[in-house]
Each structure stands twice: as structure tokens, then as C-alpha cells.
Short mmCIF file of C-alpha atoms in Angstrom, two decimals:
data_model
loop_
_atom_site.label_atom_id
_atom_site.label_comp_id
_atom_site.label_asym_id
_atom_site.label_seq_id
_atom_site.Cartn_x
_atom_site.Cartn_y
_atom_site.Cartn_z
CA MET X 1 -247.51 104.42 -236.79
CA VAL X 2 -249.71 106.31 -239.06
CA PHE X 3 -251.09 105.04 -242.94
CA LEU X 4 -251.95 107.30 -245.79
CA CYS X 5 -252.68 106.31 -248.84
CA LEU X 6 -252.99 108.25 -251.97
CA ASP X 7 -254.13 106.49 -255.20
CA ASN X 8 -251.25 104.18 -256.05
CA TYR X 9 -248.92 104.97 -253.15
CA GLN X 10 -248.84 103.73 -249.83
CA TYR X 11 -246.96 106.19 -247.44
CA LYS X 12 -245.39 104.85 -244.07
CA TYR X 13 -244.42 106.82 -241.17
CA LEU X 14 -241.82 105.37 -239.24
CA GLU X 15 -240.00 107.13 -236.45
CA ASN X 16 -239.84 110.42 -238.71
CA ALA X 17 -238.85 108.44 -241.75
CA VAL X 18 -240.98 108.07 -244.56
CA GLN X 19 -241.22 105.05 -246.75
CA VAL X 20 -243.01 105.29 -249.81
CA VAL X 21 -244.20 101.50 -251.28
CA ASP X 22 -245.61 101.63 -255.14
CA ILE X 23 -248.14 99.21 -254.69
CA GLU X 24 -248.79 98.86 -258.41
CA SER X 25 -245.08 98.52 -258.69
CA GLN X 26 -245.38 95.64 -256.23
CA ARG X 27 -248.23 94.18 -257.82
CA ARG X 28 -246.60 93.88 -261.55
CA ASP X 29 -243.80 92.29 -259.86
CA PHE X 30 -246.15 89.23 -258.52
CA CYS X 31 -247.64 88.87 -262.39
CA LYS X 32 -244.99 86.62 -262.94
CA PHE X 33 -246.11 83.98 -261.02
CA ARG X 34 -249.39 81.83 -262.04
CA TRP X 35 -250.92 82.15 -259.18
CA TYR X 36 -251.51 85.74 -259.04
CA PHE X 37 -254.65 87.03 -260.83
CA ARG X 38 -254.52 90.84 -259.98
CA LYS X 39 -258.22 92.80 -259.84
CA ILE X 40 -260.56 89.48 -260.16
CA LYS X 41 -263.36 89.42 -258.03
CA ARG X 42 -264.24 86.84 -255.26
CA ILE X 43 -267.12 85.53 -257.17
CA GLU X 44 -264.84 84.88 -260.19
CA ALA X 45 -261.92 83.48 -258.28
CA GLU X 46 -264.81 81.12 -257.02
CA LYS X 47 -265.84 80.21 -260.56
CA LYS X 48 -262.23 79.76 -262.10
CA LEU X 49 -261.50 77.59 -259.16
CA LEU X 50 -264.43 75.16 -259.45
CA LEU X 51 -263.62 74.59 -263.09
CA PRO X 52 -263.56 70.93 -263.65
CA GLU X 53 -259.52 71.82 -264.91
CA ASN X 54 -258.85 72.60 -260.89
CA ASP X 55 -258.75 69.79 -258.27
CA HIS X 56 -258.79 69.97 -254.43
CA GLY X 57 -256.32 72.42 -253.23
CA ALA X 58 -255.92 74.30 -256.23
CA PHE X 59 -255.39 78.29 -255.38
CA LEU X 60 -255.03 81.84 -256.68
CA ILE X 61 -254.12 85.19 -254.95
CA ARG X 62 -256.09 88.39 -256.04
CA ASP X 63 -256.21 92.14 -254.56
CA SER X 64 -258.45 92.65 -251.90
CA GLU X 65 -261.95 94.62 -253.21
CA SER X 66 -261.94 96.06 -249.79
CA ARG X 67 -258.68 96.96 -248.61
CA HIS X 68 -256.27 98.98 -251.37
CA ASN X 69 -253.07 97.43 -250.06
CA ASP X 70 -253.76 93.83 -249.28
CA TYR X 71 -254.40 90.70 -250.82
CA SER X 72 -256.96 87.61 -250.89
CA LEU X 73 -256.04 83.75 -251.02
CA SER X 74 -258.74 82.03 -252.24
CA VAL X 75 -258.44 78.01 -252.42
CA ARG X 76 -260.53 75.35 -253.73
CA ASP X 77 -261.72 73.02 -250.64
CA GLY X 78 -263.22 70.22 -252.19
CA ASP X 79 -266.47 71.25 -253.86
CA THR X 80 -266.14 74.98 -252.24
CA VAL X 81 -263.76 77.73 -252.05
CA LYS X 82 -262.46 79.05 -249.26
CA HIS X 83 -260.98 83.07 -248.69
CA TYR X 84 -258.49 84.38 -246.68
CA ARG X 85 -256.81 87.88 -246.35
CA ILE X 86 -253.68 88.45 -246.72
CA ARG X 87 -252.33 91.63 -244.94
CA GLN X 88 -249.39 93.59 -245.17
CA LEU X 89 -246.95 94.24 -241.81
CA ASP X 90 -245.88 98.13 -241.13
CA GLU X 91 -242.55 97.53 -241.67
CA GLY X 92 -243.06 95.33 -245.11
CA GLY X 93 -243.90 91.38 -245.09
CA PHE X 94 -247.34 89.47 -245.25
CA PHE X 95 -248.81 87.28 -243.13
CA ILE X 96 -252.20 85.91 -242.54
CA ALA X 97 -252.12 84.59 -238.84
CA ARG X 98 -249.92 87.43 -237.16
CA ARG X 99 -248.20 84.37 -235.42
CA THR X 100 -246.20 83.57 -238.70
CA THR X 101 -244.73 86.24 -240.76
CA PHE X 102 -243.21 86.32 -244.33
CA ARG X 103 -241.11 89.03 -246.08
CA THR X 104 -242.43 87.95 -249.13
CA LEU X 105 -245.33 86.63 -250.75
CA PRO X 106 -244.14 83.40 -252.64
CA GLU X 107 -242.31 82.81 -249.17
CA LEU X 108 -245.92 83.07 -248.07
CA VAL X 109 -246.80 80.46 -250.73
CA GLU X 110 -244.19 78.09 -250.40
CA HIS X 111 -245.04 77.90 -246.52
CA TYR X 112 -248.71 77.13 -246.66
CA SER X 113 -247.77 74.70 -249.92
CA LYS X 114 -245.70 72.81 -247.44
CA ASP X 115 -248.06 73.43 -244.38
CA ALA X 116 -251.54 73.95 -244.20
CA ASP X 117 -250.75 75.79 -240.88
CA GLY X 118 -254.45 76.34 -240.00
CA LEU X 119 -255.96 76.82 -243.69
CA CYS X 120 -258.76 74.57 -244.99
CA VAL X 121 -255.79 72.64 -247.24
CA ASN X 122 -252.23 72.71 -248.16
CA LEU X 123 -251.67 74.71 -251.33
CA CYS X 124 -251.48 72.60 -254.20
CA LYS X 125 -251.16 73.93 -258.11
CA PRO X 126 -252.13 77.30 -258.81
CA CYS X 127 -255.41 77.75 -260.54
CA VAL X 128 -255.75 77.24 -264.22
CA GLN X 129 -255.91 80.29 -266.06
CA VAL X 130 -259.04 79.35 -268.92
CA GLU X 131 -259.29 82.10 -271.64
CA LYS X 132 -263.06 83.15 -271.45
CA PRO X 133 -264.90 82.76 -274.58
CA GLN X 134 -265.99 85.68 -276.78
CA PRO X 135 -269.52 83.99 -277.36
CA GLU X 136 -271.82 85.15 -280.67
CA GLY X 137 -274.59 83.18 -280.22
CA LEU X 138 -275.50 82.75 -276.57
CA SER X 139 -278.95 80.85 -276.20
CA HIS X 140 -281.10 79.09 -274.30
CA ARG X 141 -279.14 75.59 -275.51
CA THR X 142 -276.22 77.27 -275.01
CA ARG X 143 -273.74 76.34 -271.84
CA ASP X 144 -270.62 78.12 -271.81
CA GLN X 145 -268.32 79.13 -269.03
CA TRP X 146 -270.66 81.84 -267.53
CA GLU X 147 -273.26 78.79 -267.22
CA ILE X 148 -273.42 78.02 -262.99
CA ASP X 149 -275.96 75.83 -261.33
CA ARG X 150 -279.28 77.63 -260.80
CA THR X 151 -279.70 75.65 -257.09
CA SER X 152 -276.71 77.79 -256.29
CA LEU X 153 -278.99 80.90 -255.88
CA LYS X 154 -280.54 82.21 -253.16
CA PHE X 155 -283.58 84.65 -253.47
CA VAL X 156 -283.69 87.12 -250.85
CA ARG X 157 -285.59 90.14 -251.70
CA LYS X 158 -287.77 91.07 -254.83
CA LEU X 159 -286.33 94.45 -256.10
CA GLY X 160 -288.69 95.00 -258.79
CA HIS X 161 -291.04 93.20 -261.81
CA GLY X 162 -291.91 94.04 -265.30
CA GLN X 163 -294.09 92.64 -268.01
CA PHE X 164 -291.58 90.22 -268.44
CA GLY X 165 -289.92 89.31 -265.64
CA GLU X 166 -288.54 90.01 -261.87
CA VAL X 167 -285.18 91.44 -260.53
CA TRP X 168 -284.05 90.05 -257.04
CA GLU X 169 -281.41 90.51 -254.56
CA GLY X 170 -280.11 86.98 -253.98
CA GLN X 171 -276.63 85.27 -253.16
CA TRP X 172 -275.05 83.14 -254.86
CA ASN X 173 -273.23 79.76 -252.53
CA ASN X 174 -274.87 81.27 -249.50
CA THR X 175 -272.02 84.32 -249.53
CA THR X 176 -271.67 86.49 -252.61
CA PRO X 177 -274.86 89.10 -252.70
CA VAL X 178 -276.32 89.49 -256.46
CA ALA X 179 -278.88 90.88 -258.57
CA ILE X 180 -281.32 87.96 -260.44
CA LYS X 181 -282.79 89.19 -263.15
CA THR X 182 -285.52 86.65 -264.56
CA LEU X 183 -287.62 85.94 -267.81
CA LYS X 184 -291.43 84.89 -267.19
CA PRO X 185 -291.42 81.53 -269.33
CA GLY X 186 -293.54 82.64 -272.72
CA THR X 187 -293.15 86.27 -272.68
CA MET X 188 -290.41 86.91 -274.82
CA ASP X 189 -288.25 85.06 -277.06
CA PRO X 190 -284.96 83.61 -274.78
CA LYS X 191 -282.69 85.29 -277.21
CA ASP X 192 -283.74 88.49 -277.12
CA PHE X 193 -283.69 88.45 -273.36
CA LEU X 194 -280.02 86.69 -273.53
CA ALA X 195 -278.99 89.68 -275.82
CA GLU X 196 -278.43 91.97 -272.63
CA ALA X 197 -275.64 89.17 -271.12
CA GLN X 198 -273.85 88.86 -274.42
CA ILE X 199 -273.53 92.69 -274.27
CA MET X 200 -272.17 92.42 -270.92
CA LYS X 201 -269.78 90.10 -271.43
CA LYS X 202 -268.33 92.40 -273.53
CA LEU X 203 -268.26 95.33 -271.09
CA ARG X 204 -265.79 94.73 -268.41
CA HIS X 205 -265.42 98.37 -266.46
CA GLN X 206 -265.17 99.30 -262.46
CA LYS X 207 -267.92 101.76 -263.15
CA LEU X 208 -270.17 99.35 -265.06
CA ILE X 209 -272.25 96.67 -263.37
CA GLN X 210 -270.44 93.50 -264.34
CA LEU X 211 -271.82 90.43 -265.45
CA TYR X 212 -271.44 87.54 -262.94
CA ALA X 213 -273.42 84.79 -264.71
CA VAL X 214 -276.32 83.21 -266.31
CA CYS X 215 -278.88 80.08 -265.85
CA THR X 216 -280.00 79.19 -269.46
CA MET X 217 -280.43 75.26 -269.62
CA GLU X 218 -283.65 75.68 -268.36
CA GLU X 219 -286.43 78.07 -267.70
CA PRO X 220 -286.95 80.26 -266.12
CA ILE X 221 -284.00 81.53 -267.50
CA TYR X 222 -281.48 83.81 -264.95
CA ILE X 223 -279.33 86.95 -265.46
CA ILE X 224 -276.84 87.39 -262.72
CA THR X 225 -274.97 90.53 -262.23
CA GLU X 226 -273.30 92.84 -259.34
CA LEU X 227 -275.64 94.31 -256.52
CA MET X 228 -276.07 97.60 -256.80
CA LYS X 229 -275.81 98.85 -253.57
CA ASN X 230 -278.32 101.84 -253.46
CA GLY X 231 -280.52 99.94 -255.52
CA SER X 232 -282.97 101.44 -258.21
CA LEU X 233 -281.71 104.50 -260.22
CA LEU X 234 -285.10 105.84 -260.19
CA GLU X 235 -285.97 105.55 -256.95
CA TYR X 236 -282.68 106.76 -255.30
CA LEU X 237 -282.74 109.71 -257.79
CA GLN X 238 -286.29 110.23 -255.88
CA GLY X 239 -284.92 109.87 -252.27
CA LYS X 240 -281.15 110.37 -251.24
CA GLY X 241 -280.09 111.37 -255.14
CA LYS X 242 -282.44 114.08 -255.39
CA GLY X 243 -280.70 116.92 -256.21
CA LEU X 244 -277.49 115.24 -258.15
CA LYS X 245 -274.84 117.19 -259.43
CA HIS X 246 -272.15 116.66 -262.17
CA ASP X 247 -268.78 116.89 -261.31
CA GLY X 248 -268.58 120.40 -262.02
CA GLY X 249 -271.37 120.84 -259.03
CA THR X 250 -273.75 122.13 -261.50
CA ASP X 251 -277.72 121.00 -261.06
CA LEU X 252 -278.27 118.75 -264.07
CA TYR X 253 -281.91 120.69 -264.68
CA HIS X 254 -279.05 123.37 -265.82
CA TYR X 255 -278.24 121.30 -268.80
CA GLY X 256 -282.52 120.55 -269.36
CA ILE X 257 -282.20 116.98 -268.37
CA ASN X 258 -285.15 115.74 -265.52
CA GLU X 259 -282.96 112.85 -264.37
CA GLU X 260 -286.11 111.31 -262.75
CA ARG X 261 -287.65 111.18 -266.32
CA PHE X 262 -283.89 109.90 -267.94
CA ALA X 263 -284.48 106.90 -264.71
CA ALA X 264 -287.83 106.32 -265.92
CA GLY X 265 -286.52 105.40 -269.14
CA ILE X 266 -283.95 102.99 -268.52
CA PRO X 267 -285.32 99.41 -268.53
CA ALA X 268 -285.72 97.98 -264.96
CA GLY X 269 -282.82 96.07 -264.30
#
């Protein structure tokens, strides 16, 4: 058996016959189910499931972040969220544990709704789909659905510091890697610091760093974002990224751009 994955198509070679599965078409079909949340990240799934509107056993299914044609099942277990990978069979179908397979995702959901069968809990109601607010005046006195408990954060390693605060590599709920940007109390108006988060709330794109959460109810104030796996842009350009070329293959200096000076002009964090 050989798999090829090209763009949105999965090609399966089975005994000299070629089957083509349009992954995007499959996923569009799942959109009619309340439990399917498409391309949300693991940390977003946890935030949604832990909202007070959801009870023990609430669940959702989302696209896998690491495997193009797989899915992930996220289930609320008390005050925590458990995650399970849903794999696709070569000949079609789905499974969490290979001993129990299903022809369709709805059949998988129906089975685990009746019997936990190895999961932490039976699947109950689909996660409530709450529309995110578009706050216009986020301040240190304003709690919204981006706010998380600061005790859920673990500081792992300091990545950098500046006049107004520090940037740390950390973990959320001991599972999800994040970047934590802190504001030193008394160094600047919290409203100015949080203006960055306010902008990031409106910018959602796979090529941009994603805002995950904020801690604004007491000082120091935190902005929690996606962790950049290559670290500081300036340090990357000075090291592995030296001689960086754009998509056309031309060195940036051809355009009169000094990439290190450009990166140095970007505020830390």
C-alpha cells in the first residue's frame, strides 16, 4: 500500500486500482453535524469545551493539526479535556482503536455515545458553538472569552526581554506550548499593551502568529500566543536564515533590504 497526499486529495493505490478521496469534499459533508469544528487548534478546542455552557462528556471533532487526512476527537472530562486521534483506514472507514472500526464518522460518534469503550467518558452533547465577541475596548478590567486562569500557565524558558516586559516559552495546562508576553507593572498603560491583543483578535490566518488568550484581571498582564518554533526572527536571520531568499530565489539584498536590520526594527515578542 502506498499513500500520496497532494493538496486536498489523498491518492490510495489498491491492487493496481487508484482511488481518489477528495478530503475537502468529505469535510464539507461533515459540516452539517454540530460536533464538527473543522480547523480549530487543540488549545482552541480546550477553551471551547471548558466554557460553562458545556458539561462533562461534551465533545467535538476537528481536523488533525499534524496529519492531513486524519481527525481529532476532543472530550471534556470534568475540568480537563482529553484528545484522541481518529485515523482513516486504507480501504475507507475510521477508527480510534484499530480493534473497533466504523464506516463513517457519525457511526463512530454513535458508538462512543453509547459506550465509552476505552475513552475517558461516553460522548454526550456536542460542544456548544459560542460566537466569539469582537471587543472594542479590552482593558485590564474587562473579562471576555479570551481570558484564562493564569495558574494554568507554566513558564519554561525566557526568550527575551525589553523595557516594558519579557517574553517566555511556556505551557498551557501542562500540554500546549505557548509564548507568554508579560508587562512589567508601572512601565506603560495596560490599554496600550493590550492594543496588540486587540489587533490580533481580528487577524486570523495560518501565516500569522495566532493569539490564544490573555490574563488581564491582575498584574502582571499576560498576552498568550502561538509559540514560534524557530524563536526570534532576528536570531534566526543571523543564524540558520542567513542568506534568506524570497520565493523567486533572489537574495533580499538584491532589493536593497538588510533583513537583520528589518528584523531588529520589529518589537520583541
